[in-house]
mmCIF file of C-alpha atoms and ligand atoms in Angstrom:
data_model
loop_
_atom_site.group_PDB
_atom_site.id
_atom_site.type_symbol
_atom_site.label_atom_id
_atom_site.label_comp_id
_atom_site.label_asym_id
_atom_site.label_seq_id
_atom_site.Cartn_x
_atom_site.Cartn_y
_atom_site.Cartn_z
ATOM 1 C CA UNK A 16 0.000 0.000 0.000
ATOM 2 C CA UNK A 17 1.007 3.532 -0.189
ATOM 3 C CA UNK A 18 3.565 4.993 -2.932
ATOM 4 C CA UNK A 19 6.630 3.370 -3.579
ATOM 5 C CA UNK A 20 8.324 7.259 -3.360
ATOM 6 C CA UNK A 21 8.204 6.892 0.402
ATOM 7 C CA UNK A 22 11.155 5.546 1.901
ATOM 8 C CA UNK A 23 10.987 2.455 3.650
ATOM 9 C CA UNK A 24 9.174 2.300 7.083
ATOM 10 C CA UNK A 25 9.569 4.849 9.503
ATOM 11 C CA UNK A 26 12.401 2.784 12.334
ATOM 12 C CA UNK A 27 12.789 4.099 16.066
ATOM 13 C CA UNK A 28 10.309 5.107 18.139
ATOM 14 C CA UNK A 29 8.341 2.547 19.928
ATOM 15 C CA UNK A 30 5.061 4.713 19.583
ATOM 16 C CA UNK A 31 5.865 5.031 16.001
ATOM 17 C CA UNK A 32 6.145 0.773 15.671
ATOM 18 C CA UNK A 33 2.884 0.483 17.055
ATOM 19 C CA UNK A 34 1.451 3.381 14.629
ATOM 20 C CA UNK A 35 2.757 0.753 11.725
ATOM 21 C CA UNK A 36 1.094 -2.157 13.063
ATOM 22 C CA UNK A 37 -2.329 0.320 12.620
ATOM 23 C CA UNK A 38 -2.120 0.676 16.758
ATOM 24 C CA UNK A 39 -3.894 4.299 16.565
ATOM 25 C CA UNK A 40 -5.882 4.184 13.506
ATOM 26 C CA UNK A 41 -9.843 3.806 13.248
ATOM 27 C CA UNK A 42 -9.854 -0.092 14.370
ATOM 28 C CA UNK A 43 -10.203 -2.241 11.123
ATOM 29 C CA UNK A 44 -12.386 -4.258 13.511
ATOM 30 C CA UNK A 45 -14.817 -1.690 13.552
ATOM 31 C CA UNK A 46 -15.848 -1.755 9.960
ATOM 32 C CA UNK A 47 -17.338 -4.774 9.691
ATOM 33 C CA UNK A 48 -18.979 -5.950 5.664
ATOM 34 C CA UNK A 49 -21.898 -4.794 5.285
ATOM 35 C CA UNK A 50 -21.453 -2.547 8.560
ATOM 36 C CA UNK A 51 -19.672 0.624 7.490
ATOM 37 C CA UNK A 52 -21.959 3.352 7.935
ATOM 38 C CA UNK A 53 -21.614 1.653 12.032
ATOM 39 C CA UNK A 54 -18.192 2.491 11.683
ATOM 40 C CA UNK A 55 -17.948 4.175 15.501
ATOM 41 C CA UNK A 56 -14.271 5.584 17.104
ATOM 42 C CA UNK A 57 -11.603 8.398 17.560
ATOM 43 C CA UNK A 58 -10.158 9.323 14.308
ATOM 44 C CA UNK A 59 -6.195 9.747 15.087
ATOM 45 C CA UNK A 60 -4.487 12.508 13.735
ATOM 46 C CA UNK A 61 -0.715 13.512 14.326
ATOM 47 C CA UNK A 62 0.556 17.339 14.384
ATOM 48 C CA UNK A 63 4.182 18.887 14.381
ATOM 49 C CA UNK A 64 2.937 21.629 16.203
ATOM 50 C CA UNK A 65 1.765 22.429 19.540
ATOM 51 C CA UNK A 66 -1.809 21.543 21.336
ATOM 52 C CA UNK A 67 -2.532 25.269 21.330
ATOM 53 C CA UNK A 68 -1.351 25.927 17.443
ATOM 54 C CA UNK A 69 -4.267 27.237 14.831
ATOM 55 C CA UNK A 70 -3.459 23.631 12.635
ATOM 56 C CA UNK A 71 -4.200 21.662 15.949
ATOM 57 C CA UNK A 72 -6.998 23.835 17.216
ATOM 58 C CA UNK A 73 -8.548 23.489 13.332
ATOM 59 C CA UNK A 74 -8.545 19.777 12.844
ATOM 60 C CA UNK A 75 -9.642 19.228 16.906
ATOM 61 C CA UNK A 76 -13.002 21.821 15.536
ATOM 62 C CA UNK A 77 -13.233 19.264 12.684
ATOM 63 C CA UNK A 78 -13.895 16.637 15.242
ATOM 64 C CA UNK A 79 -16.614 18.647 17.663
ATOM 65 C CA UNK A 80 -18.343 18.960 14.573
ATOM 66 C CA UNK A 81 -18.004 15.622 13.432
ATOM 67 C CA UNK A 82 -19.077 14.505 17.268
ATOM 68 C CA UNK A 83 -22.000 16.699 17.205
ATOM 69 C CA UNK A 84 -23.126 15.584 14.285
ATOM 70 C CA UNK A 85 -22.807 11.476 14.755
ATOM 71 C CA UNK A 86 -24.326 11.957 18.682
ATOM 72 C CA UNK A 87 -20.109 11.277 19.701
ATOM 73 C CA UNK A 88 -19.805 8.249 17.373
ATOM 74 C CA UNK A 89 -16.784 9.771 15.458
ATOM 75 C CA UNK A 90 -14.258 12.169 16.598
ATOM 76 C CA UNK A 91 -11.008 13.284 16.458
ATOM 77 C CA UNK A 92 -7.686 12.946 18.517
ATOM 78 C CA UNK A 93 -4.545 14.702 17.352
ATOM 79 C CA UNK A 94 -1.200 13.992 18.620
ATOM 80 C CA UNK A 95 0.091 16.981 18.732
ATOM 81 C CA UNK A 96 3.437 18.458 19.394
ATOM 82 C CA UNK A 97 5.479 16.193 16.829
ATOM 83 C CA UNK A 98 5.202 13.222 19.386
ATOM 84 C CA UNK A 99 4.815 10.886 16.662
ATOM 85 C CA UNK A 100 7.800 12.078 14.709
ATOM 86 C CA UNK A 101 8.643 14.524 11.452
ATOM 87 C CA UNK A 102 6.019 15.515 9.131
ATOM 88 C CA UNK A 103 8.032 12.970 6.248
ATOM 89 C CA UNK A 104 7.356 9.773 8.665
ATOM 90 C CA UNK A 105 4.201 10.285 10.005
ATOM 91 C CA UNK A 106 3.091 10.588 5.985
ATOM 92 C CA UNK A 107 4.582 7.573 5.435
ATOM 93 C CA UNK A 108 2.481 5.992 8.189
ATOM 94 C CA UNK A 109 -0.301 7.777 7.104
ATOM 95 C CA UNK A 110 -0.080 6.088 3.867
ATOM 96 C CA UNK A 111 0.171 3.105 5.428
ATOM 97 C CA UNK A 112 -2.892 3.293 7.832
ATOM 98 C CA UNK A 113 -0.930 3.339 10.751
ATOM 99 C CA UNK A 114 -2.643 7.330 11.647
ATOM 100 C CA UNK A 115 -5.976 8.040 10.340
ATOM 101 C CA UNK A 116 -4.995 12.242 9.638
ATOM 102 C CA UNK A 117 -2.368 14.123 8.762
ATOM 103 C CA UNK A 118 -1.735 17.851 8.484
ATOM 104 C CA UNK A 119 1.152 18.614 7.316
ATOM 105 C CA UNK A 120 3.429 21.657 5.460
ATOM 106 C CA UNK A 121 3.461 20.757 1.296
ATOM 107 C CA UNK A 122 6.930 20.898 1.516
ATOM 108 C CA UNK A 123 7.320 17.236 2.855
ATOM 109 C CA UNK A 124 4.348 15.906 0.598
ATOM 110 C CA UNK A 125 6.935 17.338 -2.639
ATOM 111 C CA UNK A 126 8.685 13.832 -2.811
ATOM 112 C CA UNK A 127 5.237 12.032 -2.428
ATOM 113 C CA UNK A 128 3.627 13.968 -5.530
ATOM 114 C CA UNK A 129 4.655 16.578 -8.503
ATOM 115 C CA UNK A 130 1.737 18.375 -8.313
ATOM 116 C CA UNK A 131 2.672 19.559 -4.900
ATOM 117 C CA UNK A 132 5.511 21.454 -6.168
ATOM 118 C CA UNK A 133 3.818 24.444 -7.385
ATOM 119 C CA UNK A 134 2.414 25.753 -3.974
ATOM 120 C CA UNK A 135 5.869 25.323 -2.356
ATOM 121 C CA UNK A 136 7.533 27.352 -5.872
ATOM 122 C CA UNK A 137 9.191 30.807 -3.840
ATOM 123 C CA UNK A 138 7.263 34.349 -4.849
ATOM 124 C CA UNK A 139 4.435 32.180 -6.738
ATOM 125 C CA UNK A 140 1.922 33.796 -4.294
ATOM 126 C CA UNK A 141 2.082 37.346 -4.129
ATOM 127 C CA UNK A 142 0.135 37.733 -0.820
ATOM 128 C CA UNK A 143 -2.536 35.551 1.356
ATOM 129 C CA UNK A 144 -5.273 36.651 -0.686
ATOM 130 C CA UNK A 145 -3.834 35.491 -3.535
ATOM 131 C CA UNK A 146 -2.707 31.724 -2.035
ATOM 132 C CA UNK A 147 -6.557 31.717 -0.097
ATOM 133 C CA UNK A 148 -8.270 31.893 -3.751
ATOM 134 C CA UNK A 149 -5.660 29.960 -5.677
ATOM 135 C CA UNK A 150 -6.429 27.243 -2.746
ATOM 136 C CA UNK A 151 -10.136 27.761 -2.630
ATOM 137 C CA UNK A 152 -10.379 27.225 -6.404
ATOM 138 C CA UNK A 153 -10.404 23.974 -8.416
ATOM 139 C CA UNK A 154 -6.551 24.360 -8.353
ATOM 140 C CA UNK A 155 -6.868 23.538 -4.937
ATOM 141 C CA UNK A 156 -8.988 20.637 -5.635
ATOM 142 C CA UNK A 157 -7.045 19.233 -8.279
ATOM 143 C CA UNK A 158 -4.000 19.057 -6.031
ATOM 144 C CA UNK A 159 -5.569 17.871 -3.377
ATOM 145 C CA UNK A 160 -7.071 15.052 -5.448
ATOM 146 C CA UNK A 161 -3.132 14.079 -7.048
ATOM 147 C CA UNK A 162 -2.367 12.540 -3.341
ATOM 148 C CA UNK A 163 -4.737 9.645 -3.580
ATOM 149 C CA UNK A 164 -2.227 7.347 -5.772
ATOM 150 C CA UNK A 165 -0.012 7.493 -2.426
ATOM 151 C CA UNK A 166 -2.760 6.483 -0.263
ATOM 152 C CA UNK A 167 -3.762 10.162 0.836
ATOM 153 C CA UNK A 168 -6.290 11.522 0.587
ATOM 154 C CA UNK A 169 -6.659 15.719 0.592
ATOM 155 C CA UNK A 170 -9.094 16.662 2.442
ATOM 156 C CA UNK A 171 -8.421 20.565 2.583
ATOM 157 C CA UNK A 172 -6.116 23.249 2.726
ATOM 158 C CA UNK A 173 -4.940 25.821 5.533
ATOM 159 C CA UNK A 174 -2.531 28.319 5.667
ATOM 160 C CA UNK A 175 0.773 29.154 6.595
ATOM 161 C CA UNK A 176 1.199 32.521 6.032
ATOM 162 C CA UNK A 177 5.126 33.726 4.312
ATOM 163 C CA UNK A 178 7.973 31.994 5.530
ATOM 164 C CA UNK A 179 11.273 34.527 5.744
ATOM 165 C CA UNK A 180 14.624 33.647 6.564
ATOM 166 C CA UNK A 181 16.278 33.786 10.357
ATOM 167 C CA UNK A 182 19.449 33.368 11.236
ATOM 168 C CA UNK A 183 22.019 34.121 14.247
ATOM 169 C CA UNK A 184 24.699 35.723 11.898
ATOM 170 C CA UNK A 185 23.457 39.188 10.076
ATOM 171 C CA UNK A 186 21.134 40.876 8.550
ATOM 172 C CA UNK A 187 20.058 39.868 5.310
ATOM 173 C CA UNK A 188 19.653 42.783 3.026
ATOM 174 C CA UNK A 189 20.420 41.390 -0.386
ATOM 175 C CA UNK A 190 21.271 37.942 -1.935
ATOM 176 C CA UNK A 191 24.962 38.559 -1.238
ATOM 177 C CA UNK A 192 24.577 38.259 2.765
ATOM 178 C CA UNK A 193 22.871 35.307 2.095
ATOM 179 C CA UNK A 194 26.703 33.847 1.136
ATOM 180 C CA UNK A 195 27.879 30.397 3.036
ATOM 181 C CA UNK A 196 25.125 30.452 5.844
ATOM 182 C CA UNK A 197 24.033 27.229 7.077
ATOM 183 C CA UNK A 198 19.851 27.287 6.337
ATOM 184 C CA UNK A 199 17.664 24.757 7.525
ATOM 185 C CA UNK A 200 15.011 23.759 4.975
ATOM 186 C CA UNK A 201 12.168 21.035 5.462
ATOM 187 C CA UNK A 202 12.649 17.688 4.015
ATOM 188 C CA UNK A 203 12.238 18.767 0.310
ATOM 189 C CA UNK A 204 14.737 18.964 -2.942
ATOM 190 C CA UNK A 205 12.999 22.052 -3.811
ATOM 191 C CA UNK A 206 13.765 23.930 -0.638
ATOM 192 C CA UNK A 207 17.140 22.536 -0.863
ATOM 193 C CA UNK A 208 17.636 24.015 -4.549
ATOM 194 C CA UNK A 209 16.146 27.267 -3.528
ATOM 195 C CA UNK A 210 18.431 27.848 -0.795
ATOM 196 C CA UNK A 211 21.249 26.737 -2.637
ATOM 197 C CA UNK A 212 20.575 29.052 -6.041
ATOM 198 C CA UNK A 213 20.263 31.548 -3.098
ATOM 199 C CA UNK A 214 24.285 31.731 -2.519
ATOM 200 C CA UNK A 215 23.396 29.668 0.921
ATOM 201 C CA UNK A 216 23.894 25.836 2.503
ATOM 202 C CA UNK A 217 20.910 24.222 2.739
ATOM 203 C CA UNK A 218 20.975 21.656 5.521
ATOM 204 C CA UNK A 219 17.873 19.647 5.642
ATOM 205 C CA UNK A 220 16.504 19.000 9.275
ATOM 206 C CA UNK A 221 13.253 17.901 10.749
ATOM 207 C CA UNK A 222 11.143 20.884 12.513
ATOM 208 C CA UNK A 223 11.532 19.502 15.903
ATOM 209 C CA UNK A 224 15.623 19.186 15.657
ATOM 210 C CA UNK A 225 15.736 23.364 14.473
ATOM 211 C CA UNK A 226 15.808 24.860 17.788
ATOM 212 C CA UNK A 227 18.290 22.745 19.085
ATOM 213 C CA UNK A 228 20.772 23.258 16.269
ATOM 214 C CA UNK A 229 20.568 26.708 16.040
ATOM 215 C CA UNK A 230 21.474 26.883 19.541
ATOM 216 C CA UNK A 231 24.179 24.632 18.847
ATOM 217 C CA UNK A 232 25.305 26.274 15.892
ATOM 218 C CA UNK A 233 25.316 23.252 13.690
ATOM 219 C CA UNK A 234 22.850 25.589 11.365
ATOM 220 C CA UNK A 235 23.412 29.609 11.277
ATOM 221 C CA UNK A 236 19.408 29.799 10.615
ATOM 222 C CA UNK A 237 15.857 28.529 9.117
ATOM 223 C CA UNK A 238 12.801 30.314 7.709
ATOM 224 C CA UNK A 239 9.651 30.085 9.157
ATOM 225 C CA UNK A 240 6.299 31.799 8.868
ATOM 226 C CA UNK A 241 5.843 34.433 12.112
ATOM 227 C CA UNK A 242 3.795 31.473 14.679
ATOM 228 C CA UNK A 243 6.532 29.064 14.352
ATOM 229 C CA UNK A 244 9.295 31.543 14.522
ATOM 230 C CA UNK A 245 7.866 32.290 17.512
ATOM 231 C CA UNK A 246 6.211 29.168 18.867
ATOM 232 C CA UNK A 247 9.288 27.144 17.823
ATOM 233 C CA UNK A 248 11.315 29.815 20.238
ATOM 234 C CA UNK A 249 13.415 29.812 17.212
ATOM 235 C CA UNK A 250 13.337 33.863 17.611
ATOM 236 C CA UNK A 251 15.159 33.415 21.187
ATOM 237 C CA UNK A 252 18.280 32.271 19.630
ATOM 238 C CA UNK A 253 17.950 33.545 15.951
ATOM 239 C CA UNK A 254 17.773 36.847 16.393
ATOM 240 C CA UNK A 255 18.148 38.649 12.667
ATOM 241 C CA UNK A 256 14.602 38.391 10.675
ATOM 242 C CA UNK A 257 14.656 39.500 7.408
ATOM 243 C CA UNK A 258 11.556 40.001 5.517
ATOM 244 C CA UNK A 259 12.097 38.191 2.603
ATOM 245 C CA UNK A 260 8.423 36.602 2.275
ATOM 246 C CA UNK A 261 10.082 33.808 -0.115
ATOM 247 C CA UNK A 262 7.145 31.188 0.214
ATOM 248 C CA UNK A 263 3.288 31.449 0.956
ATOM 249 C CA UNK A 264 3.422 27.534 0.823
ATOM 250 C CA UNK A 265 0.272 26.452 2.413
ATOM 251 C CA UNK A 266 -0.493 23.502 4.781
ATOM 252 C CA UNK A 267 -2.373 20.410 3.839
ATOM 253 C CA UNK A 268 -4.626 18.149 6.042
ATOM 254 C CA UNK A 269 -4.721 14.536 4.449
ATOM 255 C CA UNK A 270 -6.387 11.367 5.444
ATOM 256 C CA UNK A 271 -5.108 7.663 5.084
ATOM 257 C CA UNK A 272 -6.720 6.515 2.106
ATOM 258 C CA UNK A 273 -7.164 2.878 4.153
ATOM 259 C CA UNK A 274 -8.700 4.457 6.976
ATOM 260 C CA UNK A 275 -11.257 6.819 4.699
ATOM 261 C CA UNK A 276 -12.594 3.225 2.668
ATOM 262 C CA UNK A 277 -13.550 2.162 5.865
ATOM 263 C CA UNK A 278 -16.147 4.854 6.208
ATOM 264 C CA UNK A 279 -19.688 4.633 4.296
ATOM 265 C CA UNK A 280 -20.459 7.090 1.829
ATOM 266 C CA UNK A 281 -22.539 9.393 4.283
ATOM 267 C CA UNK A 282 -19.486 9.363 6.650
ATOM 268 C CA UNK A 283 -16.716 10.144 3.973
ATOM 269 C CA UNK A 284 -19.236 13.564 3.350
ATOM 270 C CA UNK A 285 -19.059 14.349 6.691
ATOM 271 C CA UNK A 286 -15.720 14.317 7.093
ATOM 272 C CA UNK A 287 -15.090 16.871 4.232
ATOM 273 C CA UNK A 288 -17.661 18.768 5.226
ATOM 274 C CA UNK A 289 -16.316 19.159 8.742
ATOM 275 C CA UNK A 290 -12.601 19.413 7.298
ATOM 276 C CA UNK A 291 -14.023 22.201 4.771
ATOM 277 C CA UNK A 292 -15.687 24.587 7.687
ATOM 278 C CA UNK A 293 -12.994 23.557 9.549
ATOM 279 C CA UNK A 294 -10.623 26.266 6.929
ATOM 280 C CA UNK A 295 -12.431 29.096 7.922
ATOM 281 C CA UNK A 296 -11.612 28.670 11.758
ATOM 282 C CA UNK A 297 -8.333 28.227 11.346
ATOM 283 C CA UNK A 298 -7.946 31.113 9.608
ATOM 284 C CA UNK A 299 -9.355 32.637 12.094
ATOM 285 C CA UNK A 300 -6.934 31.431 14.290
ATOM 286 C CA UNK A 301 -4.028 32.362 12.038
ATOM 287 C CA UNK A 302 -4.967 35.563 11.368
ATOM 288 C CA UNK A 303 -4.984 36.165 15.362
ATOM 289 C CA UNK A 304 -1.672 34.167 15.945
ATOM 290 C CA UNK A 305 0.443 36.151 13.214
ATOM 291 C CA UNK A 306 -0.711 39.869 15.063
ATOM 292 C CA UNK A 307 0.236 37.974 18.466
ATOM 293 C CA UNK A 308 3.614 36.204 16.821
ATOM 294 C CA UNK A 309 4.577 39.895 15.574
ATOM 295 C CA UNK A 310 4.012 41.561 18.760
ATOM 296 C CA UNK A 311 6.208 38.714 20.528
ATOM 297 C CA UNK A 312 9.234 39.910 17.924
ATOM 298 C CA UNK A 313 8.758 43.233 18.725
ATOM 299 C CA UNK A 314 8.651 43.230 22.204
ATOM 300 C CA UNK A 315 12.149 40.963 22.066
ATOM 301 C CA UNK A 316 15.606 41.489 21.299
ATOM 302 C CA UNK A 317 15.253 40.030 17.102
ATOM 303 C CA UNK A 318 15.937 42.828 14.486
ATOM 304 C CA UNK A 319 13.811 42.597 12.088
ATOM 305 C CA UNK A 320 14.418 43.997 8.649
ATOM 306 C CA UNK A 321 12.575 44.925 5.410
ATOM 307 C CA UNK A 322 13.646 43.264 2.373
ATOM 308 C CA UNK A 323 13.355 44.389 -1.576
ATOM 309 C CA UNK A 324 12.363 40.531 -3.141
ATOM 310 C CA UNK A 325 13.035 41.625 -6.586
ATOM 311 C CA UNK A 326 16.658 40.375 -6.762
ATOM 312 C CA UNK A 327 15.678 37.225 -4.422
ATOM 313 C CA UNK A 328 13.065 36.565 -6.496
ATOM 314 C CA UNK A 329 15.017 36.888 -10.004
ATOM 315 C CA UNK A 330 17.702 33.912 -8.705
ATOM 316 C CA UNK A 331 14.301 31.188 -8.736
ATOM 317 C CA UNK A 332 13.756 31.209 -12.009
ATOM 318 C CA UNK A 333 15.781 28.028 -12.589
ATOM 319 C CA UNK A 334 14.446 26.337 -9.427
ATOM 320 C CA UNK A 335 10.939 27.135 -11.095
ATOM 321 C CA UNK A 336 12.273 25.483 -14.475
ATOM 322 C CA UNK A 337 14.180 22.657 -12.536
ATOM 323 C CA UNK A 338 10.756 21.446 -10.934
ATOM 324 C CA UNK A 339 7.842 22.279 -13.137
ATOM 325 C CA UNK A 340 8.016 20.561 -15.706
ATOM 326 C CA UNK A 341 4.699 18.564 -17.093
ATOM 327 C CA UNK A 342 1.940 19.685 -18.608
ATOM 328 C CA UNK A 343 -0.329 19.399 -15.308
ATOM 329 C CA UNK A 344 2.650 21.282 -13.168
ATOM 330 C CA UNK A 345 2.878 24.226 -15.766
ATOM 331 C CA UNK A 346 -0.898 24.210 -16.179
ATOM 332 C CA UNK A 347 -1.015 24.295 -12.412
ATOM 333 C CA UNK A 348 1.382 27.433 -12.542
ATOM 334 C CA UNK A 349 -0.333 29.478 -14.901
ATOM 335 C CA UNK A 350 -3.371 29.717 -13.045
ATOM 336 C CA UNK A 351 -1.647 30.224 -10.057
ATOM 337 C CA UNK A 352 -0.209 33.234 -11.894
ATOM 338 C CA UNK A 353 -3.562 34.297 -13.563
ATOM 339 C CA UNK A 354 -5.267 34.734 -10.036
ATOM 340 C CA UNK A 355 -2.726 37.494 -9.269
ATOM 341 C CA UNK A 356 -4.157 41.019 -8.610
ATOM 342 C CA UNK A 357 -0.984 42.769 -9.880
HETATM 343 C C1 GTR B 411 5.754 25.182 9.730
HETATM 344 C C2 GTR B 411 4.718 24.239 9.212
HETATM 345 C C3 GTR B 411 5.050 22.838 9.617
HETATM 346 C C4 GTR B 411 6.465 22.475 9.195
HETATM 347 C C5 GTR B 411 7.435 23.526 9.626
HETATM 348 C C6 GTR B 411 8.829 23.266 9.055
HETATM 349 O O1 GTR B 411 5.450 26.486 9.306
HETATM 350 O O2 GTR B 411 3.462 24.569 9.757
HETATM 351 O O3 GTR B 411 4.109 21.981 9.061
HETATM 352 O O4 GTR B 411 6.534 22.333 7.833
HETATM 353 O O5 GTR B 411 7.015 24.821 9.220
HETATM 354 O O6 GTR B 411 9.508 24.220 8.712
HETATM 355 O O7 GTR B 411 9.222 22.108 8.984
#
C-alpha cells in the first residue's frame, strides 16, 4: 500500500512501531462488511505543532463537529506536538494506515507527488489573498485530489502565512549576505535548490531538531512563517529576521486513504464537510496568531528587517524550471499566476 516514493518504514520510536502495526488508527475491527456506515471511534491525527497551534486547534473543531453531528460516534484525537515524529514519517504511516490524519506543510508531501511542487515554488503567491483563492479554487482541488495514488487523501487546505529567513549571523539585506550560511530547509529537494541558487547551505533537518541546532550552531538559521518563529522559540536564539516573504506555501490536512474506505459514503461527506468549515476557523486562528507572533518579535531582542524581493526573487527562475516541468505542473502554474491582482 502507499507509494513506492516513500522511503521504507519509519524505524525508532516505539510509539511510532505500534502506529505501523495500525495501533492508533480507526480499528479495522470496527468496519465490519456490510457494517460501514456503524463504523464508531476516535479518528487519530498527528501534528508537528503544539496543542494550542491554529493547525491543531482546526482539525480538533473538525472533530466537535463531526461529534455533534454522529451523537459522539466519530471524533477526532490529534497527537500533537510532533510526538509521533517529522512531518516525512508520520506521511509515510499515514499512507500506510498506521494514523488516520495528517496535516502537514506541502513541503514534505513534494517527494510524495509533482503536483505539490507548485504551492511550495518561492514568490508564486504574491500575498494571502492570492494563495486563499488559488487554494479555494479547483486548483486547490485538483492538487488535493493528485495525493490519492499514495494512499492520501486531501481533504483541505490551511494556511501558513510567508515563511522569511532567520538566522544568528546578520542581517540579510540582499542575496549577497545570504553567502555560506548554514539554512535549515524542510525535508524537500525544492527547498534545498532554492536555498542553494540563493548563494546559501541548505541543511535539511526535521522541525523539531531546528531549535536545538541553532542553539548549537550546527545551522546559522531557518525560515519560518511568524507562529513558528515564535512558537518554535526559534526567535530566542535567531535573532536577525529578514523580511524576505520567499514562500506562501500552504499547509495540507490529508487522510489515510485505508482508513477513509472504511467509512460509508454518508461518513466520507461528513468528514469533508467538517474538514471544509474547519478552513475558515483556522484562519481565524491564524490571522490572530500572526498579530500575536509579531508583537512577541517586537517586544524581544530580534531585528527585524525589510527586504526588496526583486533580486531574491530573479535567482528562482531556474528552481521554477528545474521542478515544473509537465503539462499538469505548468498548467497548475499558470493559473496560479492568472489569479494574481498585480
Ligand atoms: C511550519 C509548518 C510545519 C512544518 C514547519 C517546518 O510552518 O506549519 O508543518 O513544515 O514549518 O519548517 O518544517
Amino acid at each position: 500500500m502507499g507509494s513506492s516514493r516513500f522511503s521504507s518504514a519509519a524505524q525508532g520510536a516505539v510509539s511510532r512501531r505500534r502506529l505501523l502495526a495500525g495501533g492508533l488508527a480507526l480499528s479495522a475491527a470496527a468496519a465490519l462488511p456490510g457494517c460501514k456506515s456503524r463504523m464508531s471511534g476516535l479518528l487519530t491525527g498527528a501534528d508537528a505543532h503544539p496543542a494550542d497551534y491554529p493547525t491543531v486547534k482546526a482539525v480538533e473543531f473538525m472533530g466537535q463537529y463531526l461529534a455533534e453531528r454522529t451523537g459522539g460516534r466519530l471524533g477526532i484525537k490529534v497527537y500533537a506536538g510532533g510526538q509521533l515524529g517529522s512531518e516525512t514519517d508520520t506521511l509515510e504511516i499515514t499512507s500506510f494506515g498506521g494514523l488516520d490524519l495528517n496535516r502537514v506543510n506541502f513541503a514534505p508531501l513534494n517527494s510524495v507527488e509533482p503536483m505539490t511542487l507548485p504551492f511550495s515554488l518561492p514568490f508564486v503567491f504574491e500575498s494571502v489573498p492570492h494563495m486563499r483563492r488559488v487554494v479555494d479554487s479547483e486548483v486547490g482541488e485538483e492538487v488535493l485530489a493528485a495525493m490519492e495514488p499514495h494512499g492520501l487523501i486531501g481533504l483541505c487546505i490551511y494556511d501558513s502565512g510567508a515563511r522569511s529567513f532567520y538566522n544568528t549571523r546578520r542581517a540579510i539585506r540582499t542575496p549577497d549576505d545570504m553567502a555560506g550560511l548554514k539554512l535549515r530547509v524542510p525535508a524537500s529537494d525544492l527547498y534545498v535548490a532554492m536555498i542553494n541558487a540563493l548563494g546559501a547551505n541548505a541543511v535539511p533537518i526535521p522541525f523539531g531538531e531546528v531549535y536545538q541546532s541553532l542553539a548549537q550552531g550546527v545551522i546559522d538559521g531557518a525560515e519560518n512563517n511568524w507562529p513558528s518563529f515564535v512558537s518554535a522559540r526559534h526567535y530566542e536564539v535567531a535573532t536577525y529576521q529578514s523580511l524576505t516573504e520567499h514562500l506562501l506555501t500552504p499547509e495540507a490536512l490529508v487522510m489515510s486513504k485505508i482508513s477513509w474506505d472504511r467509512l460509508s459514503p454518508e461518513d466520507q461527506d461528513l468528514v469533508r464537510e467538517a474538514a471544509r468549515l474547519s478552513v475558515g476557523e483556522m484562519r481565524r486562528l491564524w490571522d490572530l496568531r500572526v498579530t500575536e507572533a509579531k508583537a512577541t518579535i517586537a517586544a524581544s531582542s530580534v531585528a527585524v528587517n525589510e527586504v526588496e524581493k526583486e533580486p531574491f526573487a530573479a535567482l528562482m527562475r531556474p528552481v521554477w524550471e528545474q521542478f515544473i516541468t509537465t503539462p499538469q505542473q505548468k498548467s497548475v502554474v499558470e493559473r496560479i499566476l492568472a489569479m494574481r491582482e498585480g
